[in-house]
XYZ file of C-alpha atoms in Angstrom:
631
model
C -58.016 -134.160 -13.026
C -60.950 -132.060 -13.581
C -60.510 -128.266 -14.386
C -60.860 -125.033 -12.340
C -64.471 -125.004 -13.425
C -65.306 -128.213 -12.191
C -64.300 -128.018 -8.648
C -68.269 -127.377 -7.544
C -69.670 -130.269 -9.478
C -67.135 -132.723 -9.153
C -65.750 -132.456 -6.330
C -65.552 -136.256 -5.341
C -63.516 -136.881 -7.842
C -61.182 -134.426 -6.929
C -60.979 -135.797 -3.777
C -60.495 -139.244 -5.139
C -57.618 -137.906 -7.489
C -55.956 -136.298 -3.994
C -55.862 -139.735 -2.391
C -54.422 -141.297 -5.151
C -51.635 -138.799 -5.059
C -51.192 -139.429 -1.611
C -50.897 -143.322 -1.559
C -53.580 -144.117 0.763
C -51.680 -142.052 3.568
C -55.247 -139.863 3.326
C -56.067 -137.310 5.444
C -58.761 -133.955 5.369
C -55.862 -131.388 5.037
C -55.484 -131.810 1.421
C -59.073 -131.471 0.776
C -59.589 -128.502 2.860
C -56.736 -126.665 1.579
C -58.096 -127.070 -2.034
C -61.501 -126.140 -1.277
C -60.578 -123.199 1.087
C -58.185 -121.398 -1.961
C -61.121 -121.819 -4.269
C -63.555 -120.620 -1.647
C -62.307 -118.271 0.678
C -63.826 -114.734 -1.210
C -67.074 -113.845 -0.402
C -67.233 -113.861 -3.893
C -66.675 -117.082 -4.688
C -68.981 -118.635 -1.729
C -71.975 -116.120 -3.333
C -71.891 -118.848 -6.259
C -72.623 -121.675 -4.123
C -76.419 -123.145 -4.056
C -77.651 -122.845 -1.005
C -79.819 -125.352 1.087
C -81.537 -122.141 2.521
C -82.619 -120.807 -0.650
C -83.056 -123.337 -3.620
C -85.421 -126.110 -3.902
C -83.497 -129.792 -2.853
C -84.987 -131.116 -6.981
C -83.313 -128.231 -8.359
C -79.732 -129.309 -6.957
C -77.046 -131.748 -8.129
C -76.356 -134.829 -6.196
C -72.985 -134.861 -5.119
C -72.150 -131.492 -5.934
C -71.151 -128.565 -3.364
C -73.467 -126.546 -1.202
C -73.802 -124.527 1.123
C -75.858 -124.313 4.461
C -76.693 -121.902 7.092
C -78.295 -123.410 10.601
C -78.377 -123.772 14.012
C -76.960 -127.388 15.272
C -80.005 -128.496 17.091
C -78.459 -132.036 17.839
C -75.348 -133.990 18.092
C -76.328 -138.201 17.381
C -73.286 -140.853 18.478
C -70.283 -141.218 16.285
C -70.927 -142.818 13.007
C -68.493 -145.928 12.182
C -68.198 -145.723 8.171
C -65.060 -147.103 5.491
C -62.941 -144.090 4.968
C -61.100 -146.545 2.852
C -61.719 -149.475 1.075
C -60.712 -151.762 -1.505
C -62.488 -153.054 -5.316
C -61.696 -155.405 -7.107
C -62.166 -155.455 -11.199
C -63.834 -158.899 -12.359
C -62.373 -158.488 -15.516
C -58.905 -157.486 -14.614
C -58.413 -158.467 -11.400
C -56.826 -155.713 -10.454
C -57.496 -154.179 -6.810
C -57.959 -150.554 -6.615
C -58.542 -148.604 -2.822
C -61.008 -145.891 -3.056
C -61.666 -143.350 -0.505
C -65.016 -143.313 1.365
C -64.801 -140.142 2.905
C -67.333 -137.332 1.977
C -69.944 -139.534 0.664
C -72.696 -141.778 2.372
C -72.690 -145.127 0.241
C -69.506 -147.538 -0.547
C -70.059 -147.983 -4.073
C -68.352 -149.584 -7.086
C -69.418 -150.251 -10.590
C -70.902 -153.134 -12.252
C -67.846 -154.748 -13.562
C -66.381 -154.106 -9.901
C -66.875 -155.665 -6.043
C -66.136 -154.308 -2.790
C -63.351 -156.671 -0.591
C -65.143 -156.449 2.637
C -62.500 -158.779 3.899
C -59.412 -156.942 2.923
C -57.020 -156.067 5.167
C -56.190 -152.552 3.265
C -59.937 -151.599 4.353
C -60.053 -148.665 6.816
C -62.772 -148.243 9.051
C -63.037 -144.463 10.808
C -65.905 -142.675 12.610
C -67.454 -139.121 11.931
C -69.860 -137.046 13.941
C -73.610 -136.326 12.740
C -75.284 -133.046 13.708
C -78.708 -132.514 13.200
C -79.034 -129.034 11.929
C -81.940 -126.562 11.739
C -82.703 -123.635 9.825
C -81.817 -120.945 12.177
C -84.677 -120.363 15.289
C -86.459 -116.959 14.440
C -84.674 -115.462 11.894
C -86.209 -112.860 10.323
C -87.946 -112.377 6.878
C -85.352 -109.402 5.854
C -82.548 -111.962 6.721
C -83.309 -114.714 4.796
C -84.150 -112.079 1.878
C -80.690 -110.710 2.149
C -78.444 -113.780 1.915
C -81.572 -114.841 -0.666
C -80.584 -111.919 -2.925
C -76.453 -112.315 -2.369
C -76.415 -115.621 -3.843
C -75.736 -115.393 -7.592
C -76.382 -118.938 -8.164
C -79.032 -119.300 -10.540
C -81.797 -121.725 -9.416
C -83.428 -121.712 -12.764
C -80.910 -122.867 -14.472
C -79.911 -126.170 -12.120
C -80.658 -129.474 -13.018
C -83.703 -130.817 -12.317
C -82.656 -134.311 -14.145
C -81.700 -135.767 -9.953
C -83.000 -138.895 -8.435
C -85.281 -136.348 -6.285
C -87.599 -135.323 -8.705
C -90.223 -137.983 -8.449
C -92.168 -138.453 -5.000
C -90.782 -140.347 -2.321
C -93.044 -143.070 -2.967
C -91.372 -144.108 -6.022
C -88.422 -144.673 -4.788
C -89.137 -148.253 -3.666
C -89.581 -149.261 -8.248
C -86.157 -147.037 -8.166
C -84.457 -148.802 -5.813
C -85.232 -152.164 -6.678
C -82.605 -155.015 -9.170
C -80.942 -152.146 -10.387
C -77.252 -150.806 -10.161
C -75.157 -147.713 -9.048
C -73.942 -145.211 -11.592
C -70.177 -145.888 -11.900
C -68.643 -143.215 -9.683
C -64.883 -144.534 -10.368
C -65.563 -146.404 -13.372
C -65.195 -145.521 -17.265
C -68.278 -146.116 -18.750
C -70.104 -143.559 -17.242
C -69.784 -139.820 -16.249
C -69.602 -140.165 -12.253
C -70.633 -136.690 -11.491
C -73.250 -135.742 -13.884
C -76.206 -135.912 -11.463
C -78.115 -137.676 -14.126
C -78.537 -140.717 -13.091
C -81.780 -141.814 -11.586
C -80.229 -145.248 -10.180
C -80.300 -146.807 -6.654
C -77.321 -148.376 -5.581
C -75.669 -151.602 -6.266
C -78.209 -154.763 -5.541
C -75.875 -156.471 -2.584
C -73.118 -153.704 -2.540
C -71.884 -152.363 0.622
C -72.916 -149.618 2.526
C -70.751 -146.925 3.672
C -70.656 -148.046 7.229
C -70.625 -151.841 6.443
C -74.365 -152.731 6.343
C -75.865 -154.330 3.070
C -77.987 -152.137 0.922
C -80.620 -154.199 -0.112
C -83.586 -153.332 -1.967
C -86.558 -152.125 -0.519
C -89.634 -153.889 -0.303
C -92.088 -151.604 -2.773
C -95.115 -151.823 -0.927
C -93.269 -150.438 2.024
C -94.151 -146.567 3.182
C -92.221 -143.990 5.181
C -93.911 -142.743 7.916
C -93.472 -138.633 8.134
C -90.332 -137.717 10.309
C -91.148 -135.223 13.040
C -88.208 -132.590 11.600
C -87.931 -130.748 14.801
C -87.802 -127.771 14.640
C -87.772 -125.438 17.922
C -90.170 -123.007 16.884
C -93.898 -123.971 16.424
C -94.912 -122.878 12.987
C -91.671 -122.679 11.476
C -90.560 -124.513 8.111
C -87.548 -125.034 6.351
C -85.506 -127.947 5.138
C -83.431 -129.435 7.874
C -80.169 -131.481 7.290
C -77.961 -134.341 9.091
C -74.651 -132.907 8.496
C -71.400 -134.866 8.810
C -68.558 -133.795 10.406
C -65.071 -135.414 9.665
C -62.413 -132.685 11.819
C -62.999 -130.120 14.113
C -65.296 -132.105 15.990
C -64.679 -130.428 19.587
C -65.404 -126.960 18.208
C -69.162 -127.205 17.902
C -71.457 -127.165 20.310
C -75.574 -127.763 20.606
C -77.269 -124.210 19.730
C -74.014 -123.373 17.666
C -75.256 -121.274 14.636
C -72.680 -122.121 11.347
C -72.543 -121.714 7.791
C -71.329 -125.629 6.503
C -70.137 -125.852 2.814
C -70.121 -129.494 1.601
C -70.897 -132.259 -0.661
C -74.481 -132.744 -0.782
C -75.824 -136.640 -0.532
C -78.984 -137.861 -1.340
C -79.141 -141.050 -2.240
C -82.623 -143.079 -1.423
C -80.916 -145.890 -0.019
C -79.877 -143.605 3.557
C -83.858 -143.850 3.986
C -84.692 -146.324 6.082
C -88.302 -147.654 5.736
C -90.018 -149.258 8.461
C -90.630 -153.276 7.270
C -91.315 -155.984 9.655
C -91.284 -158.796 7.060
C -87.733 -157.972 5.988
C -85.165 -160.459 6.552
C -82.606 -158.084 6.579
C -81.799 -154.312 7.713
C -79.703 -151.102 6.739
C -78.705 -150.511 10.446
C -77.388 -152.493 13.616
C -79.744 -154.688 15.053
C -79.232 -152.578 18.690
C -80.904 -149.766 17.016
C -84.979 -149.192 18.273
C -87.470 -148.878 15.056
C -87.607 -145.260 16.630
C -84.008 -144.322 16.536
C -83.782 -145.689 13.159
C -86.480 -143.164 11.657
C -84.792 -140.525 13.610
C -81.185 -141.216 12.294
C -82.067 -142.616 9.015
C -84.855 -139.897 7.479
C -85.712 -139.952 3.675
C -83.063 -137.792 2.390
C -85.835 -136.139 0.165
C -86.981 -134.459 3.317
C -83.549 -134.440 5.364
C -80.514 -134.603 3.156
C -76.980 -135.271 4.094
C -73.952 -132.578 3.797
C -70.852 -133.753 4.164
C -68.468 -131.101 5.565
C -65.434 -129.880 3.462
C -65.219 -125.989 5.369
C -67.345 -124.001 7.790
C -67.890 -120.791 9.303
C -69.223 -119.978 12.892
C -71.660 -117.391 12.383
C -71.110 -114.400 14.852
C -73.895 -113.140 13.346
C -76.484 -113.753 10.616
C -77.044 -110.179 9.585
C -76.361 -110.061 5.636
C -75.674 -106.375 5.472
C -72.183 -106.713 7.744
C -69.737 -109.492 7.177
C -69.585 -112.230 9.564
C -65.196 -111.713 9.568
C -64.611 -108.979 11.939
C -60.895 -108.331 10.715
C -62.141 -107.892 7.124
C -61.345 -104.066 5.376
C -65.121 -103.901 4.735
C -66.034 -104.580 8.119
C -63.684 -101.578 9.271
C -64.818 -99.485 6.303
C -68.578 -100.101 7.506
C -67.851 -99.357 10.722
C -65.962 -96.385 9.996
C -69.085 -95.590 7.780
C -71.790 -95.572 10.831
C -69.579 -94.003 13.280
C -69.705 -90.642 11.253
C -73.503 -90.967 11.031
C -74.063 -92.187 14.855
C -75.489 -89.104 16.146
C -78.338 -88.713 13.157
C -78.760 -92.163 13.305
C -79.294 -92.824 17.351
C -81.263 -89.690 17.099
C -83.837 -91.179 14.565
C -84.164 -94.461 16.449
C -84.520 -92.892 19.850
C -87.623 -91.196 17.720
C -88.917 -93.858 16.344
C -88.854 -95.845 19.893
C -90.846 -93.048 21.539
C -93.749 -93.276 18.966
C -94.184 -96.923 19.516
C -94.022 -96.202 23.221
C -96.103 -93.711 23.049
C -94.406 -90.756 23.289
C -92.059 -91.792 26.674
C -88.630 -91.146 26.017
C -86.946 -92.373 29.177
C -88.616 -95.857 27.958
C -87.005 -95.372 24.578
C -83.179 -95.064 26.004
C -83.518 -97.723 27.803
C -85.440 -99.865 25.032
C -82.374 -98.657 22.792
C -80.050 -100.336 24.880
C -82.094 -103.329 24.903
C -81.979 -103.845 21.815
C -78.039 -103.605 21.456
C -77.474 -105.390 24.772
C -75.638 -108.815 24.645
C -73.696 -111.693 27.736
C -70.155 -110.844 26.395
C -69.056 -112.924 29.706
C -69.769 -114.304 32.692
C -68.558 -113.916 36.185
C -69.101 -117.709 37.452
C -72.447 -118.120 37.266
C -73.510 -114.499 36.493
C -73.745 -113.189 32.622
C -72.883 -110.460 32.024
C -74.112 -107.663 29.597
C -77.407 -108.921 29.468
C -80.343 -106.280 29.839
C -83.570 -107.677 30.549
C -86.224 -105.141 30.319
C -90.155 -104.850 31.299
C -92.248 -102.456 29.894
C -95.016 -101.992 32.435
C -98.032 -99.822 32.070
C -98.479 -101.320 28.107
C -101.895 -100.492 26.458
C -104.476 -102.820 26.929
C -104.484 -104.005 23.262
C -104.065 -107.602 22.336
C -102.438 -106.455 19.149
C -99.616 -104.152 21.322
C -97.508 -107.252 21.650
C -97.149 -108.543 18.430
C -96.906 -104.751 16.718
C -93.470 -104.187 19.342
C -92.430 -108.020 17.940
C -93.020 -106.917 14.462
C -91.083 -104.149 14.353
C -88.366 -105.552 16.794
C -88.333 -108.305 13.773
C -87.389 -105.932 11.203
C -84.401 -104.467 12.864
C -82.562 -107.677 14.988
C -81.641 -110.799 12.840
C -83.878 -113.046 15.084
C -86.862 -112.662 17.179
C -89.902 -114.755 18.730
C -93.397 -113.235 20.333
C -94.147 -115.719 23.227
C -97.765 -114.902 24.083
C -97.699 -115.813 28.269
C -101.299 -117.293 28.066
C -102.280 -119.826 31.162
C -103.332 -122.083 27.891
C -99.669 -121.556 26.234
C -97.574 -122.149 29.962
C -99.545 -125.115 30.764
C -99.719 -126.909 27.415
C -96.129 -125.730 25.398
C -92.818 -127.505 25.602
C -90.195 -124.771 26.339
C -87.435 -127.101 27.263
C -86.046 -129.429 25.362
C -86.276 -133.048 26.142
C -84.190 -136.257 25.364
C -86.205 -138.863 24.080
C -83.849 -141.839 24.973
C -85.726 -144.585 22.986
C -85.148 -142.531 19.435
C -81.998 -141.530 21.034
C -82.641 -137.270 19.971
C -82.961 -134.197 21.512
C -86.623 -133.161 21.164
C -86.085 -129.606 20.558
C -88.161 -126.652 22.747
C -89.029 -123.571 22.843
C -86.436 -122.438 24.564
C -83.832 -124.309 22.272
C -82.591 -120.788 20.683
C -79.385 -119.137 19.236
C -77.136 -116.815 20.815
C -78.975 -113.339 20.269
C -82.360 -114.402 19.774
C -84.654 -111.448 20.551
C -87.792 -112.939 22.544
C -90.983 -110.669 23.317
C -92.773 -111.687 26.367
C -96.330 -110.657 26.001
C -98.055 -110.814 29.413
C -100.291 -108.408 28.767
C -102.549 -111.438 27.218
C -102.388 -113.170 30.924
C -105.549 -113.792 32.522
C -106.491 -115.112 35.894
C -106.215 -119.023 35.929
C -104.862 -121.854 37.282
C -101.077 -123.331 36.148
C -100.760 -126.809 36.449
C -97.261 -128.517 37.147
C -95.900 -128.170 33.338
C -97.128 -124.575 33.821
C -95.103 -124.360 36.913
C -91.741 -125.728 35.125
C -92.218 -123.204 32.304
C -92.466 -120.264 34.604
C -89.265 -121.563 36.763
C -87.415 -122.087 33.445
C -88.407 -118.706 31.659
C -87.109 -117.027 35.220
C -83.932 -118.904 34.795
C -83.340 -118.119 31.443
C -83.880 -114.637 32.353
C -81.548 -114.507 35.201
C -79.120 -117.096 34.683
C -79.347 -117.306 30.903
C -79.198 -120.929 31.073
C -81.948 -123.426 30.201
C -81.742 -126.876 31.935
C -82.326 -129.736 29.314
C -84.566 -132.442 30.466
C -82.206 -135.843 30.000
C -84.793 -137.676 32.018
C -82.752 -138.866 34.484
C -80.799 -135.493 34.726
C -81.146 -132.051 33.513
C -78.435 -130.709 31.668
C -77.400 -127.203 31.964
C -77.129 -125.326 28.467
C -75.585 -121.670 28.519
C -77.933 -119.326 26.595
C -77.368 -115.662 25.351
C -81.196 -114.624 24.634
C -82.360 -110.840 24.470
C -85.540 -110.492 26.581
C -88.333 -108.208 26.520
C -91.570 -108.144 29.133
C -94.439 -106.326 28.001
C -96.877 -106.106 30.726
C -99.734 -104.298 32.625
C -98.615 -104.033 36.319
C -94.973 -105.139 37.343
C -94.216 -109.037 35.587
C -94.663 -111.572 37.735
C -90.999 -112.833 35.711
C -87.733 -110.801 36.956
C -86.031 -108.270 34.719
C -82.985 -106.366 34.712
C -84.783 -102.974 34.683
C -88.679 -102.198 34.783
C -90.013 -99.338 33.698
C -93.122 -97.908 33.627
C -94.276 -96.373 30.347
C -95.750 -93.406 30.776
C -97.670 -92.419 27.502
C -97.948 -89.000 26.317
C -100.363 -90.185 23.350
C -103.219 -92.756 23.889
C -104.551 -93.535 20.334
C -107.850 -95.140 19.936
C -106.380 -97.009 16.870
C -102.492 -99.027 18.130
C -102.214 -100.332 14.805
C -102.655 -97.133 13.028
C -100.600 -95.571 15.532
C -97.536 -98.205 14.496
C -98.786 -97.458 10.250
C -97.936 -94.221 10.167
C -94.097 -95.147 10.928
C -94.230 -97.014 7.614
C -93.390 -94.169 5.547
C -90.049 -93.045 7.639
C -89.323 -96.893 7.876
C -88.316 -97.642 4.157
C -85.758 -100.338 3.237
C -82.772 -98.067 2.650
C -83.452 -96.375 6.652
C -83.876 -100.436 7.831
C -80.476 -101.546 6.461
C -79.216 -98.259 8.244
C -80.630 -99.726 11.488
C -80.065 -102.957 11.405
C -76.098 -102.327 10.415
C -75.524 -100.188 13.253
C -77.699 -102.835 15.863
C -75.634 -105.195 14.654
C -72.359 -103.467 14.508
C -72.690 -101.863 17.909
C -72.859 -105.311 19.083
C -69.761 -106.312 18.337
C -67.535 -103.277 19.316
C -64.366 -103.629 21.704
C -64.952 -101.931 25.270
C -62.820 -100.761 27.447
C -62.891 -97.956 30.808
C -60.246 -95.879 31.187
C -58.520 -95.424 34.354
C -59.459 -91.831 35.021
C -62.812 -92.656 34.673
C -62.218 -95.433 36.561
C -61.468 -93.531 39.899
C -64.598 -90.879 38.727
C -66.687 -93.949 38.744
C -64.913 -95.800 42.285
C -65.584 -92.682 43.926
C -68.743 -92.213 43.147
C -69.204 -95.172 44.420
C -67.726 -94.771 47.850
C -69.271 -91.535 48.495
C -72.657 -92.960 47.193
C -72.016 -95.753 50.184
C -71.117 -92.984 52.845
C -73.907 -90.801 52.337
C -76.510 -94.395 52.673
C -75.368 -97.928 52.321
C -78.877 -98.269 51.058
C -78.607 -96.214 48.215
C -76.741 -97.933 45.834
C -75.738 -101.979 46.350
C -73.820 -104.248 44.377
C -76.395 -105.025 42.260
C -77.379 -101.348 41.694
C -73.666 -100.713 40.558
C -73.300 -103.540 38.636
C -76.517 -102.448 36.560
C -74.928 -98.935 36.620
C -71.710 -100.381 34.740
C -74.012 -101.923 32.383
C -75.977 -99.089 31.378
C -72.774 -97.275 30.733
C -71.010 -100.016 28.311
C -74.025 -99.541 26.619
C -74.470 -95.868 26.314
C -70.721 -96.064 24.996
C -71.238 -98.661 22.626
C -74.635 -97.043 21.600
C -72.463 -93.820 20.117
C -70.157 -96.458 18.240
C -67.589 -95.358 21.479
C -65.074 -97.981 22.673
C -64.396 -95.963 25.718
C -67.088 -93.963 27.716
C -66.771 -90.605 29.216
C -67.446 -89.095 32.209
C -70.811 -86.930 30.673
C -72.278 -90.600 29.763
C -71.665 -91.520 33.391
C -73.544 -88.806 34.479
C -76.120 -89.723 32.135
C -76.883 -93.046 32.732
C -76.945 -92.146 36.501
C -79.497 -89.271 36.011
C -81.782 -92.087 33.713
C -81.368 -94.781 36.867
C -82.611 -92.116 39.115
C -85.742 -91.071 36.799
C -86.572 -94.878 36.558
C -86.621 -95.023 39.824
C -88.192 -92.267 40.877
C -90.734 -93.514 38.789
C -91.549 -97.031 40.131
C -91.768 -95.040 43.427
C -94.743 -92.744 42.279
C -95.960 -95.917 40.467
C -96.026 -98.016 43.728
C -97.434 -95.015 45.573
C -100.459 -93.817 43.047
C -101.012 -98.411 43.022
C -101.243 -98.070 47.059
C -103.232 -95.067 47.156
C -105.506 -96.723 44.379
C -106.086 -99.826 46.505
């Protein structure tokens, strides 16, 4: 049995040594109950690689990892031998070895796989395709960059990935696995450069045969929902738990990391013979079967659904530090709401009704829904913007570098008529074609329609508008399944910058109205750059974060204050407040409490966020009127 040390670089052996002990009665819960004791301090994950962060040459195959993405896609179940049997040529003796937690069936020279043997047990596992997470920012990835203490620079670079992909055909070719079980080699040394066994079995059955050299991979398309956006992406395997995930569902997986050449599966029309079912298109077979040098395999020993991705607050909300942090910002709330309300009004020029509400924006999230209706959510458009084609992108940027994730969609006639913002099933590679629109639960996206022109939409135009409006109202996005759509529950912050009212719906509009108008926007935004410094940021973006995720609750007192209100408002004219006006009411109040780090609000922020309804409106009045008068 390997030592304490060697838990992170060997841990298939371990988990062969557990299912000896358990005399092939194997299940997970042994496994995860060795890895979770070893693993479940923050300390102890910090000194796992991570996927994210180092380079795929500069890792171990089959050691642990770790990975933090968005599951983009869920493929079929995958039928693979969780057990199965070898026999020694020289021995004869007959040994079962477990299959789980590893891609390839694999024995060593001296050694054969019984296909035929009735000890052999075939299971299924689930497949995610998983993304690196949709929008998230620069400081986030530099913050879980910079907790890591595992030290790239000193990982092996000795693994089967460090020559180009195109050599893998001379690597794969006559020649024969390391010995993972055997005794004449170290299993879990990650030095071997060898493909796998000519004629052994594959995990799930099929033959691994050699590839023919001349043979190239075309480029997979890796997906990703974002135009622009890199990262390495990963088909992670799931063996328990299954139910619990979702499409969209962001997690951080820890698991063995598998990269063997012969998952790639090479397009070759002379070859007799192929690594996958014969039912499977050419298409679905790139799709499923990628070179693991550009989509590796993780198979799943723990994981964490990610509540968050902000590195400054920990993701467990019953932790001591998360109560100490907390703790920590509610005795600086006042200074620090103070300074942001600030620093909103000089990027909206000076308006500070624009900057409460903006502030609640920013904190606003669906913590439910009422049948069909979210709740929480706080749509806002900024009307009256500067006419500035940089305006946009400055309120993304520094939107970016307070929330965890954010996207600037520029609302172009070009962009609505030409993107993809839903995401599309592509039945003959049997995979979700990911979207736009394909985003994580509190994703921050910036509408910019102050870059619309006139022109003409054409009918993909027309579906984007109808699905941006539903994603604003509904906060659902219907999949395209091409013979259905599929509704998908979203939870995505939006902002509407815009000239004149949007032609999208909002929660609230308000019109800015600037008290500065400087010739230079970008200078305007620069001279914030010397209040913003990183130590301010990570003030911010804790208490964004943390406000987020505080318990609310209305007393009844305030209850019957707010009821009344109500009633009386109704008396005086029906017309003056509606359903929808109170329900927005009750919004801007949760807000306004959990804004001051408050789990409770008080009757003063009623008050107040009735007196801010009635200046917004007020104002849209004398907008619409000085608009009339105009035309």
């Amino acid at each position: 049995m390997p030592g304490v040390e060697d838990w992170m670089n060997c841990p298939l052996t371990i988990i062969q040594h557990l299912f000896e002990q358990s005399n092939g009665g194997f299940s997970s819960d042994p496994v995860k109950e060795y890895f979770s004791k070893r693993l479940q301090s923050e300390e102890a994950r910090s000194w796992v690689p991570s996927l994210n962060d180092v380079a795929l040459h500069n890792l171990k195959p089959n050691t642990i990892v770790k990975y933090r993405c968005m599951i983009q896609d869920m493929f079929d179940p995958e039928l693979y031998l969780g057990v199965y049997e070898i026999s020694d040529l020289s021995s004869g003796e007959d040994k079962l070895v477990c299959g789980k937690y590893k891609d390839i069936a694999e024995c060593s020279p001296q050694q054969v796989i019984n296909t035929d043997s009735r000890r052999n047990q075939p299971m299924d596992r689930q497949t995610f395709y998983c993304v690196p997470i949709p929008g998230e920012s620069d400081w986030v990835k530099l913050g879980h960059t910079k907790q890591n203490k595992y030290d790239k620079d000193t990982a092996s670079t000795r693994s089967r990935l460090k020559r180009p992909l195109d050599d893998v055909d001379d690597e794969m070719g006559g020649e024969k696995h390391a010995n993972i079980n055997g005794d004449d080699a170290n299993p879990m040394n990650g030095d071997s450069d060898n493909g796998p066994v000519n004629g052994s079995n594959g995990i799930n059955g099929n033959q691994a045969n050699p590839v023919n050299g001349n043979v190239r991979c075309k480029q997979p398309d890796l997906n990703h929902p974002l135009p622009g956006e890199t990262g390495l992406t990963c088909l992670v395997k799931i063996y328990d738990e299954i139910d619990t995930f979702k499409v969209n569902d962001c997690v951080e997986f820890i698991g063995i990391l598998s990269v063997d050449p012969a998952m790639a599966q090479f397009e070759n029309s002379n070859s007799e013979e192929s690594l996958v079912p014969e039912f499977e298109t050419p298409e679905e077979r790139q799709v499923h079967s990628p070179p693991p040098s550009l989509v590796p395999r993780l198979h799943v020993l723990l994981h964490t659904k990610l509540q968050h991705t902000n590195p400054l607050v920990l993701s467990d909300t019953k932790h001591i530090e998360f109560t100490i942090k907390l703790n920590q910002v509610k005795t600086e709330v006042s200074k620090i709401r103070e300074e942001l309300l600030s620093t909103l009004e000089h990027i909206l020029l000076g308006d500070k009704l624009a900057a409460e509400f903006f502030l609640l924006h920013l904190i606003s999230r669906v913590y439910g829904r009422a049948d069909v209706m979210p709740l929480g959510k706080l749509t806002l458009n900024i009307s009256g913007c500067p006419n500035s084609r940089y305006y946009g992108g400055l309120i993304n940027r520094f939107i970016s570098a307070l929330v965890t994730k954010c996207h600037l969609l520029p609302l172009t006639i070009n962009n609505m008529n030409s993107m993809k913002l839903i995401p599309k099933k592509d039945l003959k590679a049997n995979r979700l074609e990911s979207g736009i629109l394909q985003l994580s639960d509190n994703t921050h996206l910036v509408i910019d329609e102050t870059v619309l022109e006139a022109g003409q939409l054409n009918p993909q135009g027309v579906k984007n508008i109808t699905a941006l409006g539903n994603l604003i109202t509904w906060q659902k996005v219907e999949y395209d399944f091409t013979f259905h759509s599929q509704q998908f529950q979203t939870n995505v912050n939006v902002l509407i910058l815009s000239e004149g009212k949007s032609l999208l719906p909002s929660d609230f509009q308000i019109p800015l109205e600037k008290k500065a108008s400087p010739e230079d926007i970008q200078k305007h935004f620069e001279e914030l750059d010397s209040k913003l410094n990183e130590e301010w940021l990570n003030t911010l973006r804790t208490y964004i974060t943390l406000t987020q995720l505080i318990d609310y609750t209305v007393s009844e007192d305030l209850q019957t204050i707010i009821q009344d209100d109500f009633v009386n408002s109704r008396k005086d004219s029906p017309k003056a407040m509606s359903i929808e006006d109170f329900h927005s009411l009750l919004n801007l109040l949760r807000l306004q409490a959990v804004s001051q780090c408050q789990t409770s609000p008080t009757p003063d922020m009623w008050n107040k966020v009735k007196a801010m309804e009635e200046e917004r409106k007020s104002r849209l009045t004398s907008t619409a009127n000085t608009t009339s008068a105009t035309s």
